[in-house]
Amino acid sequence: MKTSRLVSSCVRMLGRHKLRTFFMALGTLIGVTALTVVVALGQGTQQMLLDKLDRMFSGSTITLMAGGVGRGGPSQNTGRTALTQDDLAAIQNEVPTVTAYDPEQFLGAVDVVFDGNATRTAMRGHAELAESVRNRSVTRGAHFTDQHVRASARVALVGESLVQKIFADVDPVGQTIRIGTVPFEVLGVLESIGTDPHGIDRDNEVHIPITTMLRRVMNVDYINSAKFMVDPAADLEATVVALSEVLRRRHSLTESEPDDFRTFTPIQVQEMVSSGRRIFTVLLPIVALISIVVGAGVVANVMLMSVSERKGEVGLRKAVGARPQDIWWQFLVESTLVTTLGGLLAIFIGLVTVRMITLHTPTAAQFPWVITLTGLGIAITVGVLAGVMPARRAAGLDPVESLR
């Protein structure tokens, strides 16, 4: 039988049984679509996460957090075993490789009001070096200075999301906002950085001088965390050890007692990211490939049932001169066409899905053509293999028995 006639005959047969064709193509369609979308979103999310972590933990830096890690997990910062600004000053004085630092105190939700517009936002207290240490500048206005910190000034920096919520078309620089019951002058608008790795909108927050936060807002003398800049030529791990020794001595910890603080370096963060990367690069694609294989099982089962339903057709074709290999090729081509059709539809659906997601979310996903075409190739190969057994059974039918 000519190839063109074989293909046209298979197409007519698939079109004649549309519902059966749909269910056979469905498994491949779901598998390739899932593979495409999962890999695209995984790569986009991974890159976005790496960019955010690079901003937070870039270069030669050490992040210090109050609270150690015990059997029940990280302990809470209660003030009794917390960090103080004297601790940070001692570290800079006694560890020569530390070049600068910025403390932080945090409040999860405060009321911010401007001209009758109110919202709840996060508040962070920082020092004047936050701009360079935290790698976050202002796009309008100016950052607060050493004089503001020493005077516990009532000045603030606001994020872009906060600006949109309460200022509308008003330029926030120079305006007075009320945080709780305390008025603050807005000095500047923080550079937009989006959400952090925890999913928190870092643009929906207000920054004030650390001394103002401790004395005027919270009335405490301890801080949540700090970030240290380290000489790039220095050994980062040795600096962590020296920093830890200073804190343990100041906190009067014995050798048997665990640290009441935690440290993070870019190297540790990269190791955690590499561990999490396996989810995006290995586990999720495997799940999608499994669905392709399951789809192939559906194709094989439906084709086997089709052989039983089409015994009369097979017997008639053999009676008029069709060879066993002609029957074999017909069923094999049908299964291949079904899986190819499902794969091509999956590429189209995947393109549309990824495009819609990138338009309505901050995820910068790119269509993974190499992975998608590889998945399509696997789907077609699996479809061919799924059609082998039904094709052999159809080719081996006795025409006399089939026509009865």
Short mmCIF file of C-alpha atoms in Angstrom, two decimals:
data_model
loop_
_atom_site.label_atom_id
_atom_site.label_comp_id
_atom_site.label_asym_id
_atom_site.label_seq_id
_atom_site.Cartn_x
_atom_site.Cartn_y
_atom_site.Cartn_z
CA MET A 1 0.00 0.00 0.00
CA LYS A 2 1.28 3.45 -0.88
CA THR A 3 2.32 5.63 2.03
CA SER A 4 -0.04 8.47 1.02
CA ARG A 5 -3.02 6.11 0.83
CA LEU A 6 -2.06 4.54 4.15
CA VAL A 7 -1.86 7.90 5.92
CA SER A 8 -5.10 9.19 4.37
CA SER A 9 -6.88 5.97 5.35
CA CYS A 10 -5.63 6.31 8.93
CA VAL A 11 -6.73 9.94 9.09
CA ARG A 12 -10.23 9.03 7.86
CA MET A 13 -10.48 6.24 10.40
CA LEU A 14 -9.41 8.55 13.26
CA GLY A 15 -11.89 11.18 12.10
CA ARG A 16 -14.67 8.62 11.97
CA HIS A 17 -14.16 7.75 15.63
CA LYS A 18 -13.60 11.22 17.11
CA LEU A 19 -14.31 10.37 20.76
CA ARG A 20 -11.95 7.42 20.74
CA THR A 21 -9.27 9.53 19.05
CA PHE A 22 -9.74 12.26 21.62
CA PHE A 23 -9.22 9.93 24.57
CA MET A 24 -6.16 8.37 22.95
CA ALA A 25 -4.61 11.82 22.34
CA LEU A 26 -5.58 13.13 25.78
CA GLY A 27 -2.84 11.32 27.70
CA THR A 28 -0.08 12.64 25.44
CA LEU A 29 -1.63 16.12 25.42
CA ILE A 30 -1.70 16.30 29.22
CA GLY A 31 1.82 14.90 29.57
CA VAL A 32 3.55 17.23 27.10
CA THR A 33 1.56 20.25 28.30
CA ALA A 34 2.46 19.50 31.91
CA LEU A 35 6.11 19.03 30.99
CA THR A 36 6.17 22.31 29.08
CA VAL A 37 4.42 24.43 31.71
CA VAL A 38 6.25 22.85 34.67
CA VAL A 39 9.69 23.36 33.14
CA ALA A 40 8.90 26.89 31.93
CA LEU A 41 7.57 28.00 35.31
CA GLY A 42 10.28 26.09 37.14
CA GLN A 43 13.06 27.78 35.18
CA GLY A 44 11.40 31.20 35.48
CA THR A 45 10.76 30.84 39.20
CA GLN A 46 14.26 29.50 39.79
CA GLN A 47 15.87 32.42 37.97
CA MET A 48 13.66 34.93 39.81
CA LEU A 49 14.56 33.30 43.13
CA LEU A 50 18.28 33.32 42.29
CA ASP A 51 18.09 37.01 41.38
CA LYS A 52 16.40 37.86 44.68
CA LEU A 53 18.83 35.76 46.70
CA ASP A 54 21.73 37.34 44.84
CA ARG A 55 20.48 40.77 45.91
CA MET A 56 19.97 39.66 49.52
CA PHE A 57 23.10 37.53 49.94
CA SER A 58 25.42 38.77 47.21
CA GLY A 59 29.14 39.33 47.51
CA SER A 60 31.19 38.76 50.61
CA THR A 61 28.56 39.23 53.31
CA ILE A 62 27.33 37.58 56.50
CA THR A 63 23.72 37.74 57.65
CA LEU A 64 23.31 37.43 61.42
CA MET A 65 19.96 36.56 63.01
CA ALA A 66 18.96 36.44 66.66
CA GLY A 67 17.86 33.09 68.07
CA GLY A 68 19.72 29.80 67.91
CA VAL A 69 18.59 26.42 66.62
CA GLY A 70 17.56 23.90 69.25
CA ARG A 71 15.82 20.55 69.11
CA GLY A 72 12.50 22.23 68.42
CA GLY A 73 13.88 24.44 65.65
CA PRO A 74 14.88 28.12 65.70
CA SER A 75 14.29 29.82 69.03
CA GLN A 76 12.49 33.13 69.25
CA ASN A 77 14.12 36.51 69.82
CA THR A 78 12.82 37.48 73.26
CA GLY A 79 15.35 40.13 74.19
CA ARG A 80 16.91 37.97 76.92
CA THR A 81 19.26 36.21 74.47
CA ALA A 82 18.93 38.67 71.61
CA LEU A 83 21.34 40.77 69.63
CA THR A 84 22.14 44.34 70.62
CA GLN A 85 23.81 47.20 68.81
CA ASP A 86 26.72 46.86 71.25
CA ASP A 87 27.19 43.29 69.96
CA LEU A 88 27.46 44.59 66.40
CA ALA A 89 29.90 47.34 67.39
CA ALA A 90 32.06 44.78 69.24
CA ILE A 91 32.14 42.54 66.16
CA GLN A 92 33.32 45.38 63.92
CA ASN A 93 35.97 46.40 66.48
CA GLU A 94 37.29 42.88 67.13
CA VAL A 95 36.95 41.27 63.69
CA PRO A 96 39.19 43.28 61.33
CA THR A 97 37.80 41.69 58.16
CA VAL A 98 34.33 43.20 58.82
CA THR A 99 34.16 46.52 56.95
CA ALA A 100 30.58 47.70 57.61
CA TYR A 101 27.26 46.54 59.02
CA ASP A 102 23.59 47.43 59.17
CA PRO A 103 21.23 46.40 62.00
CA GLU A 104 17.54 45.62 61.50
CA GLN A 105 14.47 45.57 63.71
CA PHE A 106 11.16 44.44 62.25
CA LEU A 107 7.44 44.95 62.91
CA GLY A 108 5.08 42.79 60.88
CA ALA A 109 2.06 45.09 60.59
CA VAL A 110 1.55 48.77 61.40
CA ASP A 111 -1.13 51.27 60.38
CA VAL A 112 0.08 53.96 57.97
CA VAL A 113 -2.20 56.92 57.23
CA PHE A 114 -1.90 59.81 54.76
CA ASP A 115 -4.66 62.34 54.03
CA GLY A 116 -7.42 59.94 55.06
CA ASN A 117 -5.97 56.97 53.16
CA ALA A 118 -4.89 54.11 55.42
CA THR A 119 -3.26 50.72 55.00
CA ARG A 120 -1.33 48.15 57.01
CA THR A 121 2.27 47.53 56.13
CA ALA A 122 5.55 46.18 57.47
CA MET A 123 8.04 48.45 59.21
CA ARG A 124 11.81 48.00 59.34
CA GLY A 125 14.40 49.93 61.29
CA HIS A 126 17.82 50.40 59.66
CA ALA A 127 20.98 52.48 60.02
CA GLU A 128 22.39 55.00 57.56
CA LEU A 129 24.57 52.34 55.87
CA ALA A 130 21.57 50.24 54.83
CA GLU A 131 21.70 51.74 51.33
CA SER A 132 25.12 50.20 50.60
CA VAL A 133 25.05 47.17 52.89
CA ARG A 134 21.56 46.02 51.81
CA ASN A 135 22.11 47.03 48.16
CA ARG A 136 18.87 49.01 48.03
CA SER A 137 18.80 52.67 47.17
CA VAL A 138 16.02 55.24 46.71
CA THR A 139 14.51 56.26 43.37
CA ARG A 140 13.15 59.60 44.62
CA GLY A 141 14.24 61.81 47.46
CA ALA A 142 17.13 60.77 49.71
CA HIS A 143 18.10 58.13 52.23
CA PHE A 144 18.26 59.02 55.91
CA THR A 145 21.69 59.96 57.25
CA ASP A 146 23.86 59.44 60.32
CA GLN A 147 22.41 62.63 61.80
CA HIS A 148 18.89 61.23 61.49
CA VAL A 149 19.97 58.00 63.22
CA ARG A 150 21.79 59.74 66.07
CA ALA A 151 18.84 62.07 66.65
CA SER A 152 16.21 59.28 66.47
CA ALA A 153 14.52 61.44 63.85
CA ARG A 154 10.95 60.83 62.76
CA VAL A 155 11.74 60.34 59.07
CA ALA A 156 10.78 57.47 56.78
CA LEU A 157 11.40 55.79 53.43
CA VAL A 158 8.37 54.22 51.73
CA GLY A 159 8.07 51.37 49.20
CA GLU A 160 6.44 51.69 45.78
CA SER A 161 3.44 49.51 46.71
CA LEU A 162 2.78 51.67 49.76
CA VAL A 163 3.00 54.80 47.59
CA GLN A 164 0.33 53.46 45.23
CA LYS A 165 -1.97 52.56 48.13
CA ILE A 166 -2.07 55.82 50.05
CA PHE A 167 -0.51 58.61 47.97
CA ALA A 168 -2.27 58.16 44.61
CA ASP A 169 -0.98 61.02 42.39
CA VAL A 170 0.69 62.96 45.21
CA ASP A 171 4.50 63.05 45.33
CA PRO A 172 5.28 61.36 48.68
CA VAL A 173 8.65 63.07 49.20
CA GLY A 174 8.28 65.77 51.85
CA GLN A 175 4.80 64.64 52.92
CA THR A 176 3.92 63.70 56.48
CA ILE A 177 2.46 60.29 57.23
CA ARG A 178 1.20 58.88 60.51
CA ILE A 179 2.53 55.49 61.58
CA GLY A 180 0.37 54.39 64.47
CA THR A 181 0.06 57.66 66.38
CA VAL A 182 3.51 59.06 65.44
CA PRO A 183 3.97 61.50 62.52
CA PHE A 184 6.90 60.88 60.12
CA GLU A 185 8.29 62.95 57.26
CA VAL A 186 8.84 60.96 54.05
CA LEU A 187 12.43 61.46 52.87
CA GLY A 188 12.38 59.14 49.85
CA VAL A 189 10.88 56.24 47.92
CA LEU A 190 12.69 52.90 48.10
CA GLU A 191 13.92 51.11 45.01
CA SER A 192 11.42 48.44 43.94
CA ILE A 193 12.58 44.85 44.53
CA GLY A 194 9.28 42.92 44.39
CA THR A 195 8.63 39.91 46.59
CA ASP A 196 11.32 38.14 48.59
CA PRO A 197 11.92 34.33 48.56
CA HIS A 198 9.25 34.00 51.29
CA GLY A 199 6.62 35.63 49.06
CA ILE A 200 6.51 38.87 51.09
CA ASP A 201 6.04 42.09 49.10
CA ARG A 202 9.17 44.06 49.98
CA ASP A 203 7.73 47.14 48.26
CA ASN A 204 4.87 47.29 50.77
CA GLU A 205 6.95 48.49 53.70
CA VAL A 206 8.32 51.57 55.40
CA HIS A 207 11.89 52.06 56.68
CA ILE A 208 12.80 54.34 59.58
CA PRO A 209 16.07 54.95 61.49
CA ILE A 210 16.95 52.03 63.77
CA THR A 211 17.17 54.29 66.84
CA THR A 212 13.71 55.70 66.15
CA MET A 213 12.38 52.16 65.82
CA LEU A 214 13.91 51.03 69.12
CA ARG A 215 13.19 54.10 71.25
CA ARG A 216 10.07 55.76 69.86
CA VAL A 217 8.16 52.84 68.33
CA MET A 218 8.98 49.61 70.18
CA ASN A 219 10.77 50.79 73.35
CA VAL A 220 13.28 47.90 73.27
CA ASP A 221 17.08 47.69 73.13
CA TYR A 222 17.52 44.56 71.01
CA ILE A 223 17.43 43.88 67.26
CA ASN A 224 16.28 41.01 65.06
CA SER A 225 19.18 40.75 62.66
CA ALA A 226 22.14 42.43 61.01
CA LYS A 227 24.10 42.21 57.80
CA PHE A 228 27.90 42.53 57.68
CA MET A 229 30.07 43.39 54.72
CA VAL A 230 33.37 41.51 54.70
CA ASP A 231 36.64 42.34 52.96
CA PRO A 232 36.45 40.45 49.62
CA ALA A 233 40.05 39.28 50.07
CA ALA A 234 39.30 37.75 53.48
CA ASP A 235 38.31 34.15 54.25
CA LEU A 236 34.54 34.34 54.71
CA GLU A 237 34.25 31.15 56.77
CA ALA A 238 37.09 32.26 59.08
CA THR A 239 35.27 35.57 59.55
CA VAL A 240 32.10 33.67 60.53
CA VAL A 241 34.09 31.73 63.13
CA ALA A 242 35.64 34.92 64.54
CA LEU A 243 32.24 36.64 64.63
CA SER A 244 30.70 33.67 66.44
CA GLU A 245 33.49 33.65 69.03
CA VAL A 246 32.87 37.33 69.83
CA LEU A 247 29.14 36.77 70.29
CA ARG A 248 29.53 33.61 72.37
CA ARG A 249 31.92 35.40 74.70
CA ARG A 250 29.64 38.45 75.02
CA HIS A 251 26.60 36.23 75.64
CA SER A 252 28.51 34.18 78.26
CA LEU A 253 27.84 30.86 76.51
CA THR A 254 29.70 27.80 77.75
CA GLU A 255 31.16 25.18 75.40
CA SER A 256 28.18 22.88 75.97
CA GLU A 257 25.61 25.55 75.18
CA PRO A 258 24.42 26.07 71.60
CA ASP A 259 24.63 29.40 69.81
CA ASP A 260 21.78 31.81 70.52
CA PHE A 261 22.20 33.28 67.03
CA ARG A 262 22.41 32.09 63.42
CA THR A 263 24.67 33.09 60.55
CA PHE A 264 24.14 32.80 56.80
CA THR A 265 26.65 33.35 54.01
CA PRO A 266 26.17 33.38 50.21
CA ILE A 267 27.86 29.97 50.06
CA GLN A 268 25.29 28.44 52.43
CA VAL A 269 22.43 30.02 50.50
CA GLN A 270 23.79 28.66 47.20
CA GLU A 271 23.92 25.17 48.73
CA MET A 272 20.27 25.47 49.83
CA VAL A 273 19.28 26.69 46.37
CA SER A 274 21.12 23.80 44.71
CA SER A 275 19.24 21.38 46.93
CA GLY A 276 15.89 22.96 46.05
CA ARG A 277 16.81 23.13 42.35
CA ARG A 278 16.43 19.35 42.07
CA ILE A 279 12.67 19.80 42.51
CA PHE A 280 12.49 21.98 39.40
CA THR A 281 15.04 20.15 37.25
CA VAL A 282 14.42 16.50 38.16
CA LEU A 283 11.30 15.65 40.15
CA LEU A 284 8.69 17.79 38.39
CA PRO A 285 9.76 16.79 34.83
CA ILE A 286 9.73 13.15 35.93
CA VAL A 287 6.11 13.54 37.03
CA ALA A 288 5.26 15.00 33.62
CA LEU A 289 7.09 12.20 31.79
CA ILE A 290 5.19 9.64 33.84
CA SER A 291 1.95 11.16 32.57
CA ILE A 292 3.27 10.71 29.01
CA VAL A 293 3.91 7.02 29.70
CA VAL A 294 0.46 6.68 31.27
CA GLY A 295 -0.96 8.29 28.14
CA ALA A 296 0.83 5.69 26.06
CA GLY A 297 -0.83 2.99 28.13
CA VAL A 298 -4.20 4.54 27.33
CA VAL A 299 -3.32 4.52 23.61
CA ALA A 300 -2.31 0.86 23.77
CA ASN A 301 -5.48 -0.20 25.58
CA VAL A 302 -7.80 1.75 23.30
CA MET A 303 -6.02 0.41 20.22
CA LEU A 304 -6.34 -3.15 21.52
CA MET A 305 -10.08 -2.60 22.03
CA SER A 306 -10.20 -1.10 18.55
CA VAL A 307 -8.72 -4.27 17.09
CA SER A 308 -11.56 -6.30 18.61
CA GLU A 309 -14.16 -3.84 17.31
CA ARG A 310 -12.66 -3.74 13.83
CA LYS A 311 -12.27 -7.47 13.20
CA GLY A 312 -14.77 -7.30 10.36
CA GLU A 313 -12.87 -4.45 8.71
CA VAL A 314 -9.56 -6.29 9.05
CA GLY A 315 -11.06 -9.51 7.66
CA LEU A 316 -12.59 -7.69 4.68
CA ARG A 317 -9.33 -5.94 3.84
CA LYS A 318 -7.42 -9.20 4.00
CA ALA A 319 -10.08 -10.90 1.85
CA VAL A 320 -9.54 -8.33 -0.92
CA GLY A 321 -5.75 -8.69 -0.89
CA ALA A 322 -4.33 -6.66 2.01
CA ARG A 323 -1.14 -8.20 3.38
CA PRO A 324 -0.48 -8.67 7.13
CA GLN A 325 2.20 -5.95 6.97
CA ASP A 326 -0.37 -3.54 5.49
CA ILE A 327 -2.66 -4.14 8.48
CA TRP A 328 0.32 -3.89 10.83
CA TRP A 329 1.36 -0.53 9.39
CA GLN A 330 -2.18 0.85 9.48
CA PHE A 331 -2.62 0.32 13.21
CA LEU A 332 0.93 1.48 13.95
CA VAL A 333 0.48 4.67 11.93
CA GLU A 334 -2.86 5.36 13.64
CA SER A 335 -1.28 5.22 17.11
CA THR A 336 1.63 7.37 15.94
CA LEU A 337 -0.70 9.97 14.42
CA VAL A 338 -2.76 10.13 17.61
CA THR A 339 0.26 10.75 19.85
CA THR A 340 1.73 13.26 17.39
CA LEU A 341 -1.57 15.12 17.24
CA GLY A 342 -1.76 15.20 21.04
CA GLY A 343 1.83 16.44 21.26
CA LEU A 344 1.32 19.24 18.72
CA LEU A 345 -1.84 20.39 20.49
CA ALA A 346 0.10 20.29 23.76
CA ILE A 347 2.76 22.64 22.35
CA PHE A 348 0.07 25.13 21.33
CA ILE A 349 -1.70 24.91 24.70
CA GLY A 350 1.65 25.17 26.51
CA LEU A 351 2.57 28.31 24.55
CA VAL A 352 -0.76 29.95 25.40
CA THR A 353 -0.59 28.89 29.07
CA VAL A 354 2.96 30.15 29.60
CA ARG A 355 2.10 33.41 27.83
CA MET A 356 -0.99 33.97 30.00
CA ILE A 357 0.93 33.22 33.19
CA THR A 358 3.74 35.64 32.33
CA LEU A 359 1.21 38.36 31.51
CA HIS A 360 -0.67 38.07 34.82
CA THR A 361 2.14 37.14 37.24
CA PRO A 362 5.67 38.48 37.92
CA THR A 363 7.18 35.16 36.81
CA ALA A 364 9.51 35.68 33.83
CA ALA A 365 9.04 32.28 32.23
CA GLN A 366 10.50 31.49 28.81
CA PHE A 367 9.11 28.76 26.60
CA PRO A 368 11.45 25.72 26.89
CA TRP A 369 11.58 24.68 23.23
CA VAL A 370 14.33 22.10 23.71
CA ILE A 371 12.55 20.37 26.60
CA THR A 372 9.17 20.56 24.85
CA LEU A 373 10.44 19.10 21.57
CA THR A 374 12.24 16.39 23.55
CA GLY A 375 8.97 15.60 25.33
CA LEU A 376 7.19 15.49 21.98
CA GLY A 377 9.79 13.11 20.64
CA ILE A 378 9.41 10.88 23.69
CA ALA A 379 5.62 10.99 23.33
CA ILE A 380 5.80 9.94 19.67
CA THR A 381 8.29 7.18 20.45
CA VAL A 382 6.13 5.91 23.28
CA GLY A 383 3.10 6.10 20.98
CA VAL A 384 4.85 4.00 18.37
CA LEU A 385 5.76 1.41 20.99
CA ALA A 386 2.20 1.48 22.32
CA GLY A 387 0.91 0.65 18.83
CA VAL A 388 3.18 -2.33 18.25
CA MET A 389 1.14 -4.88 20.20
CA PRO A 390 -2.26 -3.86 18.77
CA ALA A 391 -0.74 -3.81 15.28
CA ARG A 392 0.68 -7.32 15.67
CA ARG A 393 -2.64 -8.63 16.96
CA ALA A 394 -4.53 -7.04 14.06
CA ALA A 395 -2.04 -8.37 11.51
CA GLY A 396 -2.37 -11.88 12.92
CA LEU A 397 -6.17 -12.09 12.66
CA ASP A 398 -7.61 -14.89 10.54
CA PRO A 399 -9.73 -13.27 7.77
CA VAL A 400 -12.25 -16.14 7.77
CA GLU A 401 -12.83 -15.89 11.53
CA SER A 402 -12.96 -12.11 11.34
CA LEU A 403 -15.70 -12.12 8.68
CA ARG A 404 -18.01 -14.48 10.59
#
